[in-house]
PDB file of C-alpha atoms in Angstrom:
ATOM      1  CA  UNK A 274     -13.096 -51.606   7.887  1.00 73.00           C
ATOM      2  CA  UNK A 275     -11.101 -48.441   8.560  1.00 82.00           C
ATOM      3  CA  UNK A 276     -12.377 -46.893   5.311  1.00 91.00           C
ATOM      4  CA  UNK A 277     -15.887 -46.994   6.803  1.00 93.00           C
ATOM      5  CA  UNK A 278     -14.678 -45.790  10.199  1.00 95.00           C
ATOM      6  CA  UNK A 279     -12.977 -42.678   8.758  1.00 96.00           C
ATOM      7  CA  UNK A 280     -16.084 -40.576   7.910  1.00 97.00           C
ATOM      8  CA  UNK A 281     -17.727 -41.477  11.222  1.00 96.00           C
ATOM      9  CA  UNK A 282     -14.578 -40.474  13.091  1.00 97.00           C
ATOM     10  CA  UNK A 283     -14.578 -37.143  11.248  1.00 97.00           C
ATOM     11  CA  UNK A 284     -18.199 -36.487  12.198  1.00 97.00           C
ATOM     12  CA  UNK A 285     -17.741 -37.437  15.852  1.00 96.00           C
ATOM     13  CA  UNK A 286     -14.546 -35.461  16.369  1.00 97.00           C
ATOM     14  CA  UNK A 287     -15.899 -32.347  14.676  1.00 96.00           C
ATOM     15  CA  UNK A 288     -19.015 -32.518  16.821  1.00 95.00           C
ATOM     16  CA  UNK A 289     -17.513 -33.438  20.174  1.00 93.00           C
ATOM     17  CA  UNK A 290     -13.756 -32.915  20.019  1.00 93.00           C
ATOM     18  CA  UNK A 291     -11.669 -34.367  22.830  1.00 93.00           C
ATOM     19  CA  UNK A 292     -13.615 -34.150  26.112  1.00 91.00           C
ATOM     20  CA  UNK A 293     -11.983 -31.664  28.557  1.00 92.00           C
ATOM     21  CA  UNK A 294     -12.805 -33.934  31.496  1.00 92.00           C
ATOM     22  CA  UNK A 295     -10.956 -36.809  29.841  1.00 92.00           C
ATOM     23  CA  UNK A 296      -8.029 -34.508  29.108  1.00 93.00           C
ATOM     24  CA  UNK A 297      -7.851 -33.500  32.778  1.00 93.00           C
ATOM     25  CA  UNK A 298      -8.073 -37.084  34.005  1.00 94.00           C
ATOM     26  CA  UNK A 299      -5.810 -39.048  31.671  1.00 94.00           C
ATOM     27  CA  UNK A 300      -4.271 -36.515  29.287  1.00 94.00           C
ATOM     28  CA  UNK A 301      -4.225 -36.947  25.510  1.00 95.00           C
ATOM     29  CA  UNK A 302      -2.531 -39.605  23.322  1.00 95.00           C
ATOM     30  CA  UNK A 303      -0.309 -36.929  21.757  1.00 95.00           C
ATOM     31  CA  UNK A 304       0.758 -35.905  25.271  1.00 95.00           C
ATOM     32  CA  UNK A 305       1.672 -39.525  26.039  1.00 96.00           C
ATOM     33  CA  UNK A 306       3.773 -39.670  22.888  1.00 97.00           C
ATOM     34  CA  UNK A 307       5.401 -36.374  23.866  1.00 96.00           C
ATOM     35  CA  UNK A 308       6.291 -37.682  27.310  1.00 97.00           C
ATOM     36  CA  UNK A 309       7.890 -40.782  25.801  1.00 97.00           C
ATOM     37  CA  UNK A 310       9.897 -38.596  23.423  1.00 96.00           C
ATOM     38  CA  UNK A 311      11.039 -36.326  26.249  1.00 96.00           C
ATOM     39  CA  UNK A 312      12.072 -39.315  28.341  1.00 97.00           C
ATOM     40  CA  UNK A 313      14.072 -40.837  25.489  1.00 96.00           C
ATOM     41  CA  UNK A 314      15.701 -37.515  24.667  1.00 95.00           C
ATOM     42  CA  UNK A 315      16.783 -37.033  28.275  1.00 94.00           C
ATOM     43  CA  UNK A 316      18.626 -40.345  28.123  1.00 94.00           C
ATOM     44  CA  UNK A 317      19.946 -40.415  24.571  1.00 95.00           C
ATOM     45  CA  UNK A 318      20.933 -36.776  23.862  1.00 92.00           C
ATOM     46  CA  UNK A 319      24.258 -35.737  25.393  1.00 91.00           C
ATOM     47  CA  UNK A 320      26.206 -32.499  25.056  1.00 87.00           C
ATOM     48  CA  UNK A 321      29.496 -34.249  24.300  1.00 89.00           C
ATOM     49  CA  UNK A 322      28.165 -36.331  21.398  1.00 91.00           C
ATOM     50  CA  UNK A 323      29.407 -35.824  17.852  1.00 93.00           C
ATOM     51  CA  UNK A 324      26.887 -34.914  15.121  1.00 92.00           C
ATOM     52  CA  UNK A 325      27.038 -38.480  13.815  1.00 94.00           C
ATOM     53  CA  UNK A 326      26.307 -39.913  17.260  1.00 94.00           C
ATOM     54  CA  UNK A 327      23.366 -37.569  17.724  1.00 95.00           C
ATOM     55  CA  UNK A 328      21.920 -38.529  14.350  1.00 95.00           C
ATOM     56  CA  UNK A 329      22.160 -42.243  15.184  1.00 96.00           C
ATOM     57  CA  UNK A 330      20.590 -41.711  18.599  1.00 96.00           C
ATOM     58  CA  UNK A 331      17.828 -39.659  17.001  1.00 96.00           C
ATOM     59  CA  UNK A 332      17.117 -42.574  14.684  1.00 97.00           C
ATOM     60  CA  UNK A 333      17.032 -44.931  17.673  1.00 97.00           C
ATOM     61  CA  UNK A 334      14.598 -42.577  19.385  1.00 97.00           C
ATOM     62  CA  UNK A 335      12.253 -42.706  16.400  1.00 97.00           C
ATOM     63  CA  UNK A 336      12.491 -46.492  16.147  1.00 98.00           C
ATOM     64  CA  UNK A 337      11.555 -46.822  19.822  1.00 98.00           C
ATOM     65  CA  UNK A 338       8.700 -44.316  19.647  1.00 98.00           C
ATOM     66  CA  UNK A 339       7.235 -45.739  16.458  1.00 98.00           C
ATOM     67  CA  UNK A 340       7.790 -49.322  17.574  1.00 98.00           C
ATOM     68  CA  UNK A 341       5.972 -48.677  20.855  1.00 97.00           C
ATOM     69  CA  UNK A 342       3.125 -46.899  19.063  1.00 97.00           C
ATOM     70  CA  UNK A 343       2.762 -49.701  16.521  1.00 97.00           C
ATOM     71  CA  UNK A 344       2.769 -52.501  19.114  1.00 97.00           C
ATOM     72  CA  UNK A 345       0.202 -50.770  21.339  1.00 97.00           C
ATOM     73  CA  UNK A 346      -2.174 -49.862  18.509  1.00 96.00           C
ATOM     74  CA  UNK A 347      -1.962 -53.307  16.901  1.00 96.00           C
ATOM     75  CA  UNK A 348      -2.816 -54.902  20.250  1.00 96.00           C
ATOM     76  CA  UNK A 349      -5.733 -52.518  20.767  1.00 95.00           C
ATOM     77  CA  UNK A 350      -7.008 -53.024  17.222  1.00 93.00           C
ATOM     78  CA  UNK A 351      -6.886 -56.810  17.580  1.00 93.00           C
ATOM     79  CA  UNK A 352      -8.859 -56.583  20.823  1.00 94.00           C
ATOM     80  CA  UNK A 353     -11.590 -54.304  19.479  1.00 92.00           C
ATOM     81  CA  UNK A 354     -11.995 -56.439  16.356  1.00 89.00           C
ATOM     82  CA  UNK A 355     -12.855 -59.421  18.550  1.00 91.00           C
ATOM     83  CA  UNK A 356     -15.620 -57.831  20.589  1.00 91.00           C
ATOM     84  CA  UNK A 357     -19.216 -57.048  19.554  1.00 88.00           C
ATOM     85  CA  UNK A 358     -19.552 -53.562  18.070  1.00 86.00           C
ATOM     86  CA  UNK A 359     -15.809 -53.129  18.362  1.00 88.00           C
ATOM     87  CA  UNK A 360     -15.890 -50.802  15.371  1.00 90.00           C
ATOM     88  CA  UNK A 361     -17.661 -48.214  17.553  1.00 92.00           C
ATOM     89  CA  UNK A 362     -14.788 -48.322  20.006  1.00 93.00           C
ATOM     90  CA  UNK A 363     -12.320 -48.028  17.119  1.00 94.00           C
ATOM     91  CA  UNK A 364     -14.061 -44.815  16.009  1.00 95.00           C
ATOM     92  CA  UNK A 365     -13.721 -43.429  19.539  1.00 95.00           C
ATOM     93  CA  UNK A 366     -10.042 -44.369  19.622  1.00 95.00           C
ATOM     94  CA  UNK A 367      -9.335 -42.709  16.268  1.00 96.00           C
ATOM     95  CA  UNK A 368     -10.953 -39.337  17.043  1.00 96.00           C
ATOM     96  CA  UNK A 369      -8.246 -37.992  19.426  1.00 96.00           C
ATOM     97  CA  UNK A 370      -5.777 -38.044  16.524  1.00 97.00           C
ATOM     98  CA  UNK A 371      -7.929 -35.606  14.525  1.00 97.00           C
ATOM     99  CA  UNK A 372      -7.985 -31.893  15.391  1.00 95.00           C
ATOM    100  CA  UNK A 373     -10.906 -30.326  13.524  1.00 97.00           C
ATOM    101  CA  UNK A 374     -12.777 -28.880  16.494  1.00 96.00           C
ATOM    102  CA  UNK A 375      -9.804 -27.751  18.554  1.00 96.00           C
ATOM    103  CA  UNK A 376      -8.047 -26.131  15.594  1.00 97.00           C
ATOM    104  CA  UNK A 377     -11.121 -24.110  14.703  1.00 97.00           C
ATOM    105  CA  UNK A 378     -11.665 -23.129  18.338  1.00 97.00           C
ATOM    106  CA  UNK A 379      -8.050 -22.031  18.838  1.00 97.00           C
ATOM    107  CA  UNK A 380      -7.965 -19.884  15.703  1.00 97.00           C
ATOM    108  CA  UNK A 381     -11.366 -18.365  16.464  1.00 98.00           C
ATOM    109  CA  UNK A 382     -10.006 -17.448  19.889  1.00 97.00           C
ATOM    110  CA  UNK A 383      -7.333 -15.316  18.208  1.00 97.00           C
ATOM    111  CA  UNK A 384      -9.935 -13.384  16.208  1.00 97.00           C
ATOM    112  CA  UNK A 385     -12.063 -12.869  19.322  1.00 97.00           C
ATOM    113  CA  UNK A 386      -9.058 -11.762  21.383  1.00 97.00           C
ATOM    114  CA  UNK A 387      -7.968  -9.215  18.770  1.00 97.00           C
ATOM    115  CA  UNK A 388     -11.375  -7.568  19.069  1.00 96.00           C
ATOM    116  CA  UNK A 389     -10.484  -6.950  22.709  1.00 96.00           C
ATOM    117  CA  UNK A 390      -6.865  -5.798  22.374  1.00 96.00           C
ATOM    118  CA  UNK A 391      -3.617  -6.450  20.559  1.00 96.00           C
ATOM    119  CA  UNK A 392      -2.092  -7.851  23.744  1.00 96.00           C
ATOM    120  CA  UNK A 393      -4.951 -10.320  24.102  1.00 96.00           C
ATOM    121  CA  UNK A 394      -4.477 -11.322  20.476  1.00 96.00           C
ATOM    122  CA  UNK A 395      -0.778 -11.901  21.026  1.00 95.00           C
ATOM    123  CA  UNK A 396      -1.522 -14.096  24.026  1.00 95.00           C
ATOM    124  CA  UNK A 397      -4.094 -16.127  22.077  1.00 96.00           C
ATOM    125  CA  UNK A 398      -1.857 -16.637  19.056  1.00 94.00           C
ATOM    126  CA  UNK A 399       1.050 -17.692  21.285  1.00 93.00           C
ATOM    127  CA  UNK A 400      -0.971 -20.833  22.078  1.00 93.00           C
ATOM    128  CA  UNK A 401      -0.859 -22.017  18.461  1.00 91.00           C
ATOM    129  CA  UNK A 402       2.409 -20.692  16.962  1.00 88.00           C
ATOM    130  CA  UNK A 403       6.082 -20.984  17.808  1.00 79.00           C
ATOM    131  CA  UNK A 404       7.103 -17.498  16.683  1.00 77.00           C
ATOM    132  CA  UNK A 405       7.648 -14.568  19.052  1.00 81.00           C
ATOM    133  CA  UNK A 406       4.203 -12.982  19.602  1.00 85.00           C
ATOM    134  CA  UNK A 407       5.527  -9.764  21.121  1.00 86.00           C
ATOM    135  CA  UNK A 408       7.058  -8.862  17.767  1.00 83.00           C
ATOM    136  CA  UNK A 409       3.667  -8.981  16.019  1.00 90.00           C
ATOM    137  CA  UNK A 410       1.220  -6.164  15.307  1.00 93.00           C
ATOM    138  CA  UNK A 411      -2.467  -6.813  14.579  1.00 95.00           C
ATOM    139  CA  UNK A 412      -1.725  -7.776  10.979  1.00 94.00           C
ATOM    140  CA  UNK A 413       1.120 -10.042  12.103  1.00 93.00           C
ATOM    141  CA  UNK A 414      -1.052 -11.808  14.672  1.00 95.00           C
ATOM    142  CA  UNK A 415      -3.784 -12.283  12.070  1.00 96.00           C
ATOM    143  CA  UNK A 416      -1.397 -13.635   9.439  1.00 95.00           C
ATOM    144  CA  UNK A 417       0.101 -16.022  12.006  1.00 94.00           C
ATOM    145  CA  UNK A 418      -3.362 -17.340  12.838  1.00 96.00           C
ATOM    146  CA  UNK A 419      -4.304 -17.836   9.173  1.00 97.00           C
ATOM    147  CA  UNK A 420      -0.959 -19.468   8.347  1.00 96.00           C
ATOM    148  CA  UNK A 421      -1.312 -21.872  11.267  1.00 96.00           C
ATOM    149  CA  UNK A 422      -4.889 -22.651  10.259  1.00 97.00           C
ATOM    150  CA  UNK A 423      -3.766 -23.441   6.710  1.00 97.00           C
ATOM    151  CA  UNK A 424      -0.815 -25.636   7.691  1.00 96.00           C
ATOM    152  CA  UNK A 425      -2.775 -27.418  10.422  1.00 97.00           C
ATOM    153  CA  UNK A 426      -5.622 -28.176   8.037  1.00 98.00           C
ATOM    154  CA  UNK A 427      -3.103 -30.472   6.404  1.00 98.00           C
ATOM    155  CA  UNK A 428      -1.122 -31.960   9.283  1.00 96.00           C
ATOM    156  CA  UNK A 429      -3.892 -31.782  11.903  1.00 97.00           C
ATOM    157  CA  UNK A 430      -6.831 -33.052   9.851  1.00 98.00           C
ATOM    158  CA  UNK A 431      -6.194 -34.217   6.284  1.00 98.00           C
ATOM    159  CA  UNK A 432      -2.985 -36.146   6.948  1.00 98.00           C
ATOM    160  CA  UNK A 433      -4.326 -38.081   9.983  1.00 98.00           C
ATOM    161  CA  UNK A 434      -7.480 -38.897   8.011  1.00 98.00           C
ATOM    162  CA  UNK A 435      -5.356 -40.044   5.038  1.00 98.00           C
ATOM    163  CA  UNK A 436      -3.343 -42.477   7.147  1.00 98.00           C
ATOM    164  CA  UNK A 437      -6.469 -43.685   8.947  1.00 97.00           C
ATOM    165  CA  UNK A 438      -8.017 -44.554   5.584  1.00 96.00           C
ATOM    166  CA  UNK A 439      -4.847 -46.309   4.412  1.00 96.00           C
ATOM    167  CA  UNK A 440      -3.747 -48.164   7.536  1.00 96.00           C
ATOM    168  CA  UNK A 441      -6.465 -47.845  10.152  1.00 95.00           C
ATOM    169  CA  UNK A 442      -5.829 -47.081  13.817  1.00 96.00           C
ATOM    170  CA  UNK A 443      -2.092 -47.964  13.658  1.00 97.00           C
ATOM    171  CA  UNK A 444      -1.690 -45.670  10.645  1.00 97.00           C
ATOM    172  CA  UNK A 445      -3.237 -42.587  12.236  1.00 97.00           C
ATOM    173  CA  UNK A 446      -1.366 -43.165  15.512  1.00 98.00           C
ATOM    174  CA  UNK A 447       1.981 -43.618  13.743  1.00 98.00           C
ATOM    175  CA  UNK A 448       1.389 -40.448  11.755  1.00 98.00           C
ATOM    176  CA  UNK A 449       0.714 -38.443  14.918  1.00 98.00           C
ATOM    177  CA  UNK A 450       3.799 -39.928  16.563  1.00 98.00           C
ATOM    178  CA  UNK A 451       5.951 -38.753  13.642  1.00 98.00           C
ATOM    179  CA  UNK A 452       4.275 -35.343  13.522  1.00 97.00           C
ATOM    180  CA  UNK A 453       4.686 -34.888  17.289  1.00 97.00           C
ATOM    181  CA  UNK A 454       8.346 -35.864  17.092  1.00 97.00           C
ATOM    182  CA  UNK A 455       8.907 -33.343  14.309  1.00 96.00           C
ATOM    183  CA  UNK A 456       7.295 -30.557  16.348  1.00 93.00           C
ATOM    184  CA  UNK A 457       9.426 -31.424  19.388  1.00 94.00           C
ATOM    185  CA  UNK A 458      12.838 -32.347  17.994  1.00 94.00           C
ATOM    186  CA  UNK A 459      12.696 -31.724  14.239  1.00 90.00           C
ATOM    187  CA  UNK A 460      14.146 -28.211  14.474  1.00 86.00           C
ATOM    188  CA  UNK A 461      17.155 -26.979  12.528  1.00 82.00           C
ATOM    189  CA  UNK A 462      18.964 -25.519  15.527  1.00 84.00           C
ATOM    190  CA  UNK A 463      22.169 -26.525  17.286  1.00 86.00           C
ATOM    191  CA  UNK A 464      20.482 -28.943  19.666  1.00 90.00           C
ATOM    192  CA  UNK A 465      18.254 -30.782  17.198  1.00 91.00           C
ATOM    193  CA  UNK A 466      19.789 -30.392  13.728  1.00 92.00           C
ATOM    194  CA  UNK A 467      21.237 -33.907  13.974  1.00 95.00           C
ATOM    195  CA  UNK A 468      19.229 -35.533  16.774  1.00 95.00           C
ATOM    196  CA  UNK A 469      15.955 -34.538  15.100  1.00 95.00           C
ATOM    197  CA  UNK A 470      17.061 -35.324  11.549  1.00 96.00           C
ATOM    198  CA  UNK A 471      15.149 -38.610  11.321  1.00 97.00           C
ATOM    199  CA  UNK A 472      11.985 -37.066  12.770  1.00 96.00           C
ATOM    200  CA  UNK A 473      12.071 -34.181  10.293  1.00 96.00           C
ATOM    201  CA  UNK A 474      12.712 -36.394   7.281  1.00 97.00           C
ATOM    202  CA  UNK A 475       9.956 -38.843   8.253  1.00 97.00           C
ATOM    203  CA  UNK A 476       7.522 -35.968   8.732  1.00 97.00           C
ATOM    204  CA  UNK A 477       8.353 -34.663   5.256  1.00 97.00           C
ATOM    205  CA  UNK A 478       7.695 -38.122   3.827  1.00 98.00           C
ATOM    206  CA  UNK A 479       4.341 -38.855   5.516  1.00 98.00           C
ATOM    207  CA  UNK A 480       2.988 -35.394   4.644  1.00 98.00           C
ATOM    208  CA  UNK A 481       4.007 -35.499   0.985  1.00 97.00           C
ATOM    209  CA  UNK A 482       0.641 -36.676  -0.359  1.00 98.00           C
ATOM    210  CA  UNK A 483      -1.651 -35.134   2.307  1.00 98.00           C
ATOM    211  CA  UNK A 484      -0.243 -31.618   1.807  1.00 98.00           C
ATOM    212  CA  UNK A 485      -1.027 -31.705  -1.901  1.00 98.00           C
ATOM    213  CA  UNK A 486      -4.380 -33.343  -1.251  1.00 98.00           C
ATOM    214  CA  UNK A 487      -5.177 -30.464   1.123  1.00 98.00           C
ATOM    215  CA  UNK A 488      -4.512 -27.993  -1.689  1.00 98.00           C
ATOM    216  CA  UNK A 489      -7.004 -29.875  -3.870  1.00 98.00           C
ATOM    217  CA  UNK A 490      -9.642 -29.990  -1.110  1.00 98.00           C
ATOM    218  CA  UNK A 491      -9.277 -26.274  -0.337  1.00 98.00           C
ATOM    219  CA  UNK A 492      -9.552 -25.440  -4.025  1.00 98.00           C
ATOM    220  CA  UNK A 493     -12.778 -27.455  -4.290  1.00 98.00           C
ATOM    221  CA  UNK A 494     -14.112 -25.773  -1.134  1.00 98.00           C
ATOM    222  CA  UNK A 495     -13.647 -22.379  -2.809  1.00 98.00           C
ATOM    223  CA  UNK A 496     -16.565 -23.167  -5.142  1.00 98.00           C
ATOM    224  CA  UNK A 497     -18.884 -23.091  -2.117  1.00 98.00           C
ATOM    225  CA  UNK A 498     -17.458 -20.083  -0.249  1.00 98.00           C
ATOM    226  CA  UNK A 499     -18.538 -16.597  -1.387  1.00 96.00           C
ATOM    227  CA  UNK A 500     -15.539 -14.458  -2.265  1.00 95.00           C
ATOM    228  CA  UNK A 501     -13.099 -17.374  -2.438  1.00 97.00           C
ATOM    229  CA  UNK A 502     -11.466 -18.046  -5.808  1.00 97.00           C
ATOM    230  CA  UNK A 503     -10.683 -21.625  -6.860  1.00 98.00           C
ATOM    231  CA  UNK A 504      -8.625 -20.441  -9.826  1.00 97.00           C
ATOM    232  CA  UNK A 505      -6.455 -18.125  -7.714  1.00 97.00           C
ATOM    233  CA  UNK A 506      -6.152 -20.807  -5.061  1.00 97.00           C
ATOM    234  CA  UNK A 507      -4.728 -23.386  -7.446  1.00 97.00           C
ATOM    235  CA  UNK A 508      -2.599 -20.840  -9.253  1.00 97.00           C
ATOM    236  CA  UNK A 509      -0.992 -19.733  -5.984  1.00 97.00           C
ATOM    237  CA  UNK A 510      -0.458 -23.336  -4.908  1.00 97.00           C
ATOM    238  CA  UNK A 511       1.312 -24.374  -8.083  1.00 96.00           C
ATOM    239  CA  UNK A 512       3.305 -21.137  -8.288  1.00 95.00           C
ATOM    240  CA  UNK A 513       4.331 -20.513  -4.667  1.00 95.00           C
ATOM    241  CA  UNK A 514       4.198 -23.800  -2.742  1.00 94.00           C
ATOM    242  CA  UNK A 515       7.666 -24.989  -3.724  1.00 93.00           C
ATOM    243  CA  UNK A 516       9.233 -21.678  -2.696  1.00 92.00           C
ATOM    244  CA  UNK A 517       8.722 -22.698   0.931  1.00 90.00           C
ATOM    245  CA  UNK A 518      11.683 -24.245   2.723  1.00 87.00           C
ATOM    246  CA  UNK A 519       9.392 -27.114   3.726  1.00 90.00           C
ATOM    247  CA  UNK A 520       8.452 -29.476   0.871  1.00 94.00           C
ATOM    248  CA  UNK A 521       4.896 -29.627   2.215  1.00 96.00           C
ATOM    249  CA  UNK A 522       3.877 -26.579   4.288  1.00 94.00           C
ATOM    250  CA  UNK A 523       3.742 -24.273   1.284  1.00 95.00           C
ATOM    251  CA  UNK A 524       0.896 -26.187  -0.355  1.00 97.00           C
ATOM    252  CA  UNK A 525      -1.916 -25.473   2.128  1.00 97.00           C
ATOM    253  CA  UNK A 526      -0.545 -22.020   2.980  1.00 96.00           C
ATOM    254  CA  UNK A 527      -0.301 -20.886  -0.644  1.00 97.00           C
ATOM    255  CA  UNK A 528      -3.729 -22.327  -1.459  1.00 98.00           C
ATOM    256  CA  UNK A 529      -5.405 -20.471   1.417  1.00 98.00           C
ATOM    257  CA  UNK A 530      -3.585 -17.264   0.439  1.00 97.00           C
ATOM    258  CA  UNK A 531      -4.616 -17.468  -3.198  1.00 97.00           C
ATOM    259  CA  UNK A 532      -8.185 -18.479  -2.374  1.00 97.00           C
ATOM    260  CA  UNK A 533      -8.766 -15.523  -0.056  1.00 97.00           C
ATOM    261  CA  UNK A 534      -6.628 -12.905  -1.796  1.00 96.00           C
ATOM    262  CA  UNK A 535      -4.091 -12.710   1.039  1.00 95.00           C
ATOM    263  CA  UNK A 536      -0.300 -12.501   1.135  1.00 94.00           C
ATOM    264  CA  UNK A 537       1.082 -14.864   3.752  1.00 94.00           C
ATOM    265  CA  UNK A 538       4.588 -15.842   4.794  1.00 86.00           C
ATOM    266  CA  UNK A 539       7.534 -13.471   4.884  1.00 79.00           C
ATOM    267  CA  UNK A 540       9.980 -12.791   7.759  1.00 69.00           C
ATOM    268  CA  UNK A 541       9.155 -14.047  11.260  1.00 68.00           C
ATOM    269  CA  UNK A 542      11.027 -14.350  14.541  1.00 61.00           C
ATOM    270  CA  UNK A 543      11.617 -17.556  16.524  1.00 61.00           C
ATOM    271  CA  UNK A 544      13.350 -17.180  19.900  1.00 58.00           C
ATOM    272  CA  UNK A 545      14.901 -13.920  18.746  1.00 56.00           C
ATOM    273  CA  UNK A 546      16.134 -15.358  15.432  1.00 60.00           C
ATOM    274  CA  UNK A 547      14.549 -13.890  12.294  1.00 59.00           C
ATOM    275  CA  UNK A 548      13.663 -16.448   9.622  1.00 67.00           C
ATOM    276  CA  UNK A 549      12.964 -15.035   6.165  1.00 74.00           C
ATOM    277  CA  UNK A 550      10.268 -17.149   4.501  1.00 80.00           C
ATOM    278  CA  UNK A 551       8.915 -16.572   0.985  1.00 87.00           C
ATOM    279  CA  UNK A 552       5.649 -14.797   0.295  1.00 92.00           C
ATOM    280  CA  UNK A 553       2.647 -17.020  -0.432  1.00 92.00           C
ATOM    281  CA  UNK A 554      -0.051 -15.499  -2.611  1.00 92.00           C
ATOM    282  CA  UNK A 555      -0.592 -11.998  -3.930  1.00 90.00           C
ATOM    283  CA  UNK A 556      -2.966  -9.692  -2.095  1.00 90.00           C
ATOM    284  CA  UNK A 557      -3.927  -8.199   1.245  1.00 91.00           C
ATOM    285  CA  UNK A 558      -1.240  -8.073   3.949  1.00 91.00           C
ATOM    286  CA  UNK A 559      -2.992  -5.871   6.535  1.00 93.00           C
ATOM    287  CA  UNK A 560      -5.108  -8.637   7.964  1.00 95.00           C
ATOM    288  CA  UNK A 561      -7.367  -8.419  10.997  1.00 97.00           C
ATOM    289  CA  UNK A 562     -10.060 -10.402  12.846  1.00 97.00           C
ATOM    290  CA  UNK A 563     -12.410 -10.259   9.848  1.00 97.00           C
ATOM    291  CA  UNK A 564      -9.827 -11.947   7.637  1.00 97.00           C
ATOM    292  CA  UNK A 565      -9.318 -14.708  10.210  1.00 98.00           C
ATOM    293  CA  UNK A 566     -13.076 -15.282  10.170  1.00 97.00           C
ATOM    294  CA  UNK A 567     -13.012 -15.551   6.359  1.00 98.00           C
ATOM    295  CA  UNK A 568     -10.221 -18.133   6.593  1.00 98.00           C
ATOM    296  CA  UNK A 569     -12.245 -20.094   9.147  1.00 98.00           C
ATOM    297  CA  UNK A 570     -15.222 -20.137   6.765  1.00 98.00           C
ATOM    298  CA  UNK A 571     -13.002 -21.652   4.077  1.00 98.00           C
ATOM    299  CA  UNK A 572     -11.564 -24.097   6.621  1.00 98.00           C
ATOM    300  CA  UNK A 573     -14.999 -25.350   7.657  1.00 98.00           C
ATOM    301  CA  UNK A 574     -16.064 -25.795   4.052  1.00 98.00           C
ATOM    302  CA  UNK A 575     -12.842 -27.741   3.419  1.00 98.00           C
ATOM    303  CA  UNK A 576     -13.842 -30.046   6.283  1.00 98.00           C
ATOM    304  CA  UNK A 577     -17.219 -30.542   4.592  1.00 98.00           C
ATOM    305  CA  UNK A 578     -15.498 -31.446   1.335  1.00 98.00           C
ATOM    306  CA  UNK A 579     -13.187 -33.889   3.135  1.00 98.00           C
ATOM    307  CA  UNK A 580     -16.144 -35.548   4.855  1.00 98.00           C
ATOM    308  CA  UNK A 581     -17.952 -35.859   1.526  1.00 98.00           C
ATOM    309  CA  UNK A 582     -14.892 -37.448  -0.087  1.00 98.00           C
ATOM    310  CA  UNK A 583     -14.527 -39.843   2.840  1.00 97.00           C
ATOM    311  CA  UNK A 584     -18.203 -40.832   2.739  1.00 97.00           C
ATOM    312  CA  UNK A 585     -18.171 -41.310  -1.042  1.00 96.00           C
ATOM    313  CA  UNK A 586     -15.047 -43.455  -0.774  1.00 95.00           C
ATOM    314  CA  UNK A 587     -16.693 -45.665   1.853  1.00 94.00           C
ATOM    315  CA  UNK A 588     -19.883 -45.884  -0.219  1.00 93.00           C
ATOM    316  CA  UNK A 589     -17.987 -46.851  -3.375  1.00 92.00           C
ATOM    317  CA  UNK A 590     -16.213 -49.643  -1.508  1.00 89.00           C
ATOM    318  CA  UNK A 591     -19.502 -50.861  -0.048  1.00 87.00           C
ATOM    319  CA  UNK A 592     -21.245 -50.906  -3.412  1.00 88.00           C
ATOM    320  CA  UNK A 593     -18.225 -52.331  -5.230  1.00 75.00           C
TER     321      UNK A 593
END
């Protein structure tokens, strides 16, 4: 049933997003997962622990988070499958784990803010990236927005959809639990290098296929976007993706860069520490609001391609 739910969930989330009133009243499922992670970290992470102890406790944290997520979603799924029109409720429950509308809105906000001032652009981009915004000029803010858009196309949209199609509501919820854990504790710094090891490795694993699928979807989308090059997109993906220190992030980033004729990546600062990342693509580096808008056009067409693939998959199953 979840194969048929997936395209409807994509349509609903892209149209409506997550209602702000609901967010204010009860929060968001990802926020609930984050609170559970924070609570477990506060009790399991200790300053005096050895690296081995921290790694074990990080594994325990992931087992507890994923176990809780699995139990809750299995219970919910079993309930909705027993009630009339329960599939409609399952669509509603799946949509918060997709991020099509909010991702587009947040990146568009950066382009709009840059038209006002560099300071406004820095403030807007600080809402979607972890790097130090005060170190960025207009081109740096624009590249950060495009890079985040590219990476989040994979882990905010394609990957959740992929696991929804494969495993239904439990699959998409488990994916978001892993992805949230990676963003919170999967850092390679002194505090989390060992405690977040399990979260980081799991995130690499569950994004392995979706990241490469995103590169394919973006390449296909290029055929329908004026000025975008499918050949350069795929060439950049296959040439540059594996240069990235992440086994997955380079795929969507390199594909966007090649498609649009941008150069992305390079040095960036996190909490005062400069991280030297490889260059993705060959082309324009002096990006601005216009280039963000071009990337958003490609992003929206990629969403159209994903929806088409999802609908065709559901139709083939129905007819088969």
